[in-house]
Coordinates of C-alpha atoms in Angstrom, one line a residue:
M1 CA -126.9 179.4 78.6
A2 CA -126.7 180.7 81.5
T3 CA -127.3 184.2 82.2
S4 CA -126.0 186.6 85.4
S5 CA -125.3 190.3 86.0
V6 CA -122.1 192.1 86.7
R7 CA -121.2 195.3 87.2
L8 CA -119.2 196.7 84.6
D9 CA -117.4 200.3 84.3
E10 CA -119.8 202.9 82.6
D11 CA -117.1 203.8 80.5
L12 CA -116.7 200.1 78.8
V13 CA -120.7 200.0 78.3
E14 CA -120.7 202.8 76.8
K15 CA -118.1 202.2 74.1
A16 CA -119.7 198.7 73.7
T17 CA -123.3 200.7 72.8
I18 CA -121.1 202.9 70.4
M19 CA -119.5 200.0 68.8
G20 CA -122.3 197.2 69.1
K21 CA -124.1 200.0 66.8
A22 CA -121.6 199.9 64.6
F23 CA -121.4 196.2 64.0
S24 CA -125.6 195.4 65.0
R25 CA -124.8 194.2 68.0
T26 CA -126.4 194.8 71.5
P27 CA -123.9 196.1 74.3
P28 CA -124.2 193.1 76.1
K29 CA -123.2 191.0 72.9
Q30 CA -120.8 193.8 71.7
I31 CA -118.7 192.8 75.0
E32 CA -119.3 189.0 74.7
H33 CA -117.4 189.4 71.3
W34 CA -114.5 191.2 73.1
A35 CA -114.5 188.8 75.9
K36 CA -114.3 186.2 72.8
I37 CA -111.4 188.1 71.2
G38 CA -109.4 188.6 74.3
E39 CA -109.5 184.5 75.4
I40 CA -108.6 183.6 71.8
M41 CA -105.6 186.2 71.5
E42 CA -104.6 184.8 75.3
D43 CA -104.6 181.7 74.4
N44 CA -102.7 182.1 71.3
P45 CA -100.4 185.1 71.8
D46 CA -98.7 184.6 68.5
L47 CA -101.8 184.8 66.3
S48 CA -102.0 188.4 64.8
Y49 CA -105.9 189.7 65.2
E50 CA -106.7 189.9 61.8
F51 CA -106.3 185.9 61.6
V52 CA -108.1 185.2 64.3
K53 CA -110.9 187.7 63.1
Q54 CA -110.8 185.7 59.3
S55 CA -110.7 182.9 61.6
L56 CA -113.6 183.2 63.2
I57 CA -115.5 184.8 60.2
A58 CA -115.0 181.9 58.0
K59 CA -116.1 179.6 61.1
A60 CA -119.6 181.6 60.6
E61 CA -119.2 180.6 57.1
K62 CA -118.6 177.5 57.9
E63 CA -121.7 176.3 60.2
A64 CA -123.9 178.2 57.6
G65 CA -122.7 175.4 55.0
K66 CA -121.4 178.9 53.1
L67 CA -118.0 177.3 51.8
E68 CA -117.1 176.5 48.7
L69 CA -114.7 173.2 47.6
Y70 CA -111.4 173.9 46.6
N71 CA -109.8 171.7 43.6
F72 CA -105.8 171.9 43.8
G73 CA -103.9 172.0 41.0

């Protein structure tokens, strides 16, 4: 993954630091998380934030091999 330096508003970095601590993320990872959510929300304006969040959790669980087979009926 390529990285680059960007200038960010000090208030944004401060908020990312606070929220990142709450969710065990570094400030850059928190900003990446916000950017990812924002991109998904812009691409899918009819979806709720909660649906997007749960979809990302489900994707991570699948990638970690933590899904269980569901039997209908």
